[in-house]
Tab-separated table of C-alpha atoms in Angstrom:
chain	number	residue	atom	x	y	z
B	1	MET	CA	48.922	91.244	-68.341
B	2	GLY	CA	52.464	90.346	-69.442
B	3	ASP	CA	54.844	88.787	-66.926
B	4	ARG	CA	58.498	89.259	-67.792
B	5	TYR	CA	59.672	87.686	-64.536
B	6	LYS	CA	58.471	84.100	-64.982
B	7	VAL	CA	62.038	82.836	-65.316
B	8	ILE	CA	64.089	85.131	-63.090
B	9	GLY	CA	61.352	86.153	-60.635
B	10	PRO	CA	61.694	83.238	-58.186
B	11	LEU	CA	65.465	83.849	-58.041
B	12	TYR	CA	65.303	87.637	-57.805
B	13	ASP	CA	65.993	88.151	-54.095
B	14	PHE	CA	68.604	85.386	-54.007
B	15	LEU	CA	70.495	86.964	-56.905
B	16	ALA	CA	70.238	90.424	-55.312
B	17	THR	CA	71.658	89.108	-52.040
B	18	ILE	CA	74.563	87.371	-53.757
B	19	PHE	CA	75.275	90.314	-56.068
B	20	SER	CA	75.324	92.911	-53.259
B	21	PHE	CA	76.255	90.857	-50.153
B	22	GLY	CA	72.899	91.882	-48.675
B	23	GLN	CA	73.299	95.615	-49.243
B	24	ILE	CA	70.288	95.812	-51.584
B	25	ASP	CA	68.024	94.509	-48.816
B	26	LYS	CA	69.496	97.029	-46.370
B	27	CYS	CA	68.938	99.801	-48.896
B	28	LYS	CA	65.303	98.810	-49.405
B	29	CYS	CA	64.642	99.200	-45.678
B	30	GLY	CA	66.951	102.171	-45.213
B	31	MET	CA	64.185	104.697	-44.475
B	32	HIS	CA	61.943	102.420	-42.429
B	33	GLU	CA	62.595	104.304	-39.196
B	34	ARG	CA	60.380	107.014	-40.738
B	35	ILE	CA	57.406	104.637	-40.864
B	36	LYS	CA	54.883	105.251	-38.095
B	37	PRO	CA	52.285	102.736	-36.887
B	38	ASP	CA	49.135	102.883	-39.049
B	39	ALA	CA	50.888	104.981	-41.694
B	40	LYS	CA	49.581	104.321	-45.202
B	41	VAL	CA	52.537	102.986	-47.167
B	42	LEU	CA	52.633	101.937	-50.813
B	43	PHE	CA	55.291	99.758	-52.443
B	44	ALA	CA	55.303	100.080	-56.219
B	45	GLY	CA	56.770	97.131	-58.104
B	46	VAL	CA	57.087	95.305	-54.794
B	47	GLY	CA	58.692	92.140	-56.160
B	48	GLN	CA	59.322	89.622	-53.391
B	49	GLY	CA	58.752	92.383	-50.877
B	50	ILE	CA	61.226	92.178	-48.001
B	51	ASP	CA	60.736	95.936	-47.520
B	52	ALA	CA	56.931	95.708	-47.552
B	53	ILE	CA	56.940	92.836	-45.054
B	54	GLU	CA	59.207	94.790	-42.712
B	55	ALA	CA	56.933	97.852	-42.992
B	56	ALA	CA	53.871	95.744	-42.175
B	57	SER	CA	55.743	94.328	-39.162
B	58	LEU	CA	56.144	97.921	-37.940
B	59	GLY	CA	52.345	98.316	-37.956
B	60	ALA	CA	51.934	100.251	-41.204
B	61	GLN	CA	48.915	99.908	-43.460
B	62	VAL	CA	50.779	98.438	-46.416
B	63	THR	CA	49.590	98.282	-50.019
B	64	VAL	CA	51.732	96.510	-52.619
B	65	VAL	CA	51.324	96.814	-56.376
B	66	ASP	CA	53.024	94.646	-58.989
B	67	LEU	CA	52.292	93.625	-62.566
B	68	SER	CA	54.164	90.329	-62.245
B	69	ASP	CA	52.016	87.442	-61.084
B	70	THR	CA	55.217	85.454	-60.528
B	71	MET	CA	56.544	88.034	-58.067
B	72	LEU	CA	53.230	88.294	-56.238
B	73	THR	CA	52.996	84.506	-55.947
B	74	VAL	CA	56.388	84.473	-54.209
B	75	PHE	CA	55.312	87.415	-52.033
B	76	ARG	CA	52.100	85.662	-50.958
B	77	LYS	CA	54.102	82.578	-49.957
B	78	LYS	CA	56.415	84.742	-47.851
B	79	ILE	CA	53.565	86.260	-45.843
B	80	GLN	CA	51.477	83.095	-45.615
B	81	GLY	CA	50.785	82.272	-41.978
B	82	ARG	CA	52.246	85.548	-40.696
B	83	TYR	CA	50.217	87.936	-38.571
B	84	PHE	CA	50.216	91.687	-39.135
B	85	ILE	CA	48.182	94.235	-37.177
B	86	ASN	CA	47.113	95.652	-40.536
B	87	PRO	CA	46.789	92.942	-43.216
B	88	ILE	CA	48.787	93.654	-46.352
B	89	ARG	CA	46.707	94.719	-49.333
B	90	ILE	CA	47.905	93.135	-52.597
B	91	VAL	CA	47.072	94.735	-55.950
B	92	HIS	CA	47.931	92.906	-59.185
B	93	SER	CA	48.078	95.803	-61.628
B	94	ASP	CA	50.123	98.082	-63.818
B	95	ILE	CA	51.151	100.918	-61.498
B	96	PHE	CA	49.881	103.496	-64.004
B	97	ALA	CA	46.373	102.057	-63.550
B	98	PHE	CA	46.603	102.572	-59.775
B	99	GLU	CA	45.175	106.042	-59.195
B	100	GLU	CA	44.652	106.529	-55.448
B	101	TYR	CA	46.064	110.034	-55.517
B	102	ASP	CA	47.062	112.044	-52.413
B	103	ARG	CA	46.405	109.037	-50.169
B	104	PHE	CA	49.716	107.623	-48.970
B	105	ASP	CA	52.050	108.829	-46.238
B	106	MET	CA	54.958	107.093	-47.955
B	107	VAL	CA	55.388	105.726	-51.466
B	108	TYR	CA	58.355	103.447	-52.138
B	109	ALA	CA	60.007	102.728	-55.479
B	110	ASN	CA	62.817	100.365	-54.538
B	111	PHE	CA	64.869	98.962	-57.431
B	112	PHE	CA	61.782	99.402	-59.603
B	113	LEU	CA	62.441	102.477	-61.708
B	114	ASN	CA	65.622	101.031	-63.189
B	115	VAL	CA	63.519	98.500	-65.088
B	116	PHE	CA	62.348	101.161	-67.550
B	117	PRO	CA	63.739	103.528	-70.201
B	118	GLU	CA	64.184	107.085	-68.959
B	119	HIS	CA	61.101	108.581	-70.644
B	120	VAL	CA	58.951	106.025	-68.789
B	121	VAL	CA	60.831	106.622	-65.536
B	122	LEU	CA	60.022	110.336	-65.688
B	123	ARG	CA	56.314	109.543	-66.154
B	124	LEU	CA	56.448	106.992	-63.345
B	125	GLU	CA	58.061	109.371	-60.897
B	126	GLU	CA	55.425	111.990	-61.635
B	127	HIS	CA	52.652	109.407	-61.228
B	128	LEU	CA	54.056	108.062	-57.956
B	129	SER	CA	54.460	111.573	-56.567
B	130	ARG	CA	50.749	112.141	-57.154
B	131	LEU	CA	49.968	109.141	-54.951
B	132	VAL	CA	51.763	110.797	-52.008
B	133	ARG	CA	49.627	112.967	-49.755
B	134	PRO	CA	50.755	116.595	-49.229
B	135	GLY	CA	53.473	116.536	-46.586
B	136	GLY	CA	54.101	112.839	-47.201
B	137	HIS	CA	57.234	111.218	-48.551
B	138	MET	CA	58.459	109.369	-51.606
B	139	VAL	CA	61.357	106.958	-51.217
B	140	VAL	CA	63.591	105.770	-54.046
B	141	GLY	CA	66.132	103.040	-53.362
B	142	ASP	CA	68.442	102.074	-56.212
B	143	PHE	CA	71.971	102.024	-57.635
B	144	SER	CA	73.720	105.294	-56.825
B	145	LEU	CA	75.376	107.483	-59.421
B	146	PRO	CA	79.025	106.535	-60.034
B	147	ALA	CA	81.350	108.871	-58.138
B	148	GLY	CA	85.030	109.374	-57.376
B	149	GLY	CA	87.998	109.149	-59.709
B	150	PHE	CA	88.106	107.614	-63.171
B	151	THR	CA	88.884	104.093	-61.964
B	152	ALA	CA	86.212	104.181	-59.257
B	153	ARG	CA	83.556	105.385	-61.703
B	154	LEU	CA	84.612	102.757	-64.237
B	155	VAL	CA	84.288	99.956	-61.687
B	156	GLN	CA	80.883	101.234	-60.543
B	157	ASN	CA	79.631	101.506	-64.128
B	158	VAL	CA	80.806	97.990	-64.961
B	159	TYR	CA	79.094	96.716	-61.797
B	160	TRP	CA	75.817	98.393	-62.808
B	161	TYR	CA	75.910	97.172	-66.397
B	162	ILE	CA	76.488	93.572	-65.315
B	163	ALA	CA	73.142	93.715	-63.482
B	164	ASP	CA	71.464	95.696	-66.253
B	165	ILE	CA	72.517	93.285	-68.992
B	166	ILE	CA	71.451	90.218	-66.998
B	167	PHE	CA	67.963	91.644	-66.547
B	168	TYR	CA	67.866	92.859	-70.140
B	169	ILE	CA	68.466	89.281	-71.283
B	170	MET	CA	66.270	87.542	-68.703
B	171	ALA	CA	63.389	90.010	-68.324
B	172	LYS	CA	63.682	92.442	-71.251
B	173	ASN	CA	64.432	95.363	-68.957
B	174	ALA	CA	65.771	98.567	-70.501
B	175	LEU	CA	69.488	99.115	-71.102
B	176	HIS	CA	70.575	102.503	-69.758
B	177	PRO	CA	73.070	104.287	-67.501
B	178	VAL	CA	72.364	104.824	-63.809
B	179	TYR	CA	69.597	107.408	-63.481
B	180	PRO	CA	70.018	110.690	-61.537
B	181	TYR	CA	67.023	110.152	-59.256
B	182	GLN	CA	67.709	113.105	-56.989
B	183	GLU	CA	67.584	115.475	-59.949
B	184	HIS	CA	64.354	113.893	-61.150
B	185	LEU	CA	62.679	114.282	-57.764
B	186	LYS	CA	63.769	117.899	-57.415
B	187	ARG	CA	62.290	118.689	-60.831
B	188	LEU	CA	58.970	117.380	-59.567
B	189	GLY	CA	59.103	119.910	-56.734
B	190	LEU	CA	59.925	117.362	-54.053
B	191	GLU	CA	62.325	118.334	-51.278
B	192	ILE	CA	65.192	115.918	-50.628
B	193	GLU	CA	65.262	115.419	-46.850
B	194	GLU	CA	67.743	112.586	-46.466
B	195	VAL	CA	70.008	110.321	-48.494
B	196	LYS	CA	71.477	107.127	-47.058
B	197	ARG	CA	74.290	105.352	-48.888
B	198	PHE	CA	75.194	101.680	-48.790
B	199	ARG	CA	78.692	100.443	-49.565
B	200	PHE	CA	79.824	97.399	-51.476
B	201	LEU	CA	83.543	96.584	-51.471
B	202	PHE	CA	85.342	99.953	-51.709
B	203	ASP	CA	82.656	102.500	-52.528
B	204	ASP	CA	78.988	103.462	-52.347
B	205	ARG	CA	76.900	101.384	-54.754
B	206	TYR	CA	73.336	101.973	-53.558
B	207	TYR	CA	71.355	104.753	-51.958
B	208	SER	CA	67.941	105.414	-50.473
B	209	ILE	CA	66.471	108.856	-51.094
B	210	LEU	CA	63.736	110.362	-48.910
B	211	ALA	CA	61.864	113.226	-50.601
B	212	ARG	CA	58.986	115.221	-49.125
B	213	LYS	CA	55.963	116.402	-51.067
B	214	LYS	CA	55.292	120.039	-50.218
């Protein structure tokens, strides 16, 4: 398995905190009030996993999947010595090889989909939606679409591309514009139930989308 995060992985959460003044972390946990005790919750591309740890603290049955051994090593260190009612299940795998369909009450893709080119993102969203049980929810937390006047959209685009280029150089992530996740989820037949937005400086930069599987 390839690991593109050997260099930047240990610094990932630190860089995200500095870059967003903590708003990325807030976005990742933005829909956690929907998590019920013993709910089956999956975090795809969990990274260092602040959102997964918080969900496990709420009593959820948490499964995390990540291809990066570097990220999972950091994650294991973060949970070492901590007690959870339901121990966190860690899966070192490509998410496409994880096929526990119709099993999870909630499936999270937080700042994960933006790693890939759009044709892969569309396949990923379809795959992740299949992991959600009927009536369950899929959550996408990520950079929000630029909005407002010309200057506002320009600033938001520049802000996004700074992050995108850094990760393109350091981890070979795809270069692309901000993806229209709400449109993608609607095309899959998911119903958008709630959108929470998170501000940085003068405008909304991130959002968390809660979509229900019918």
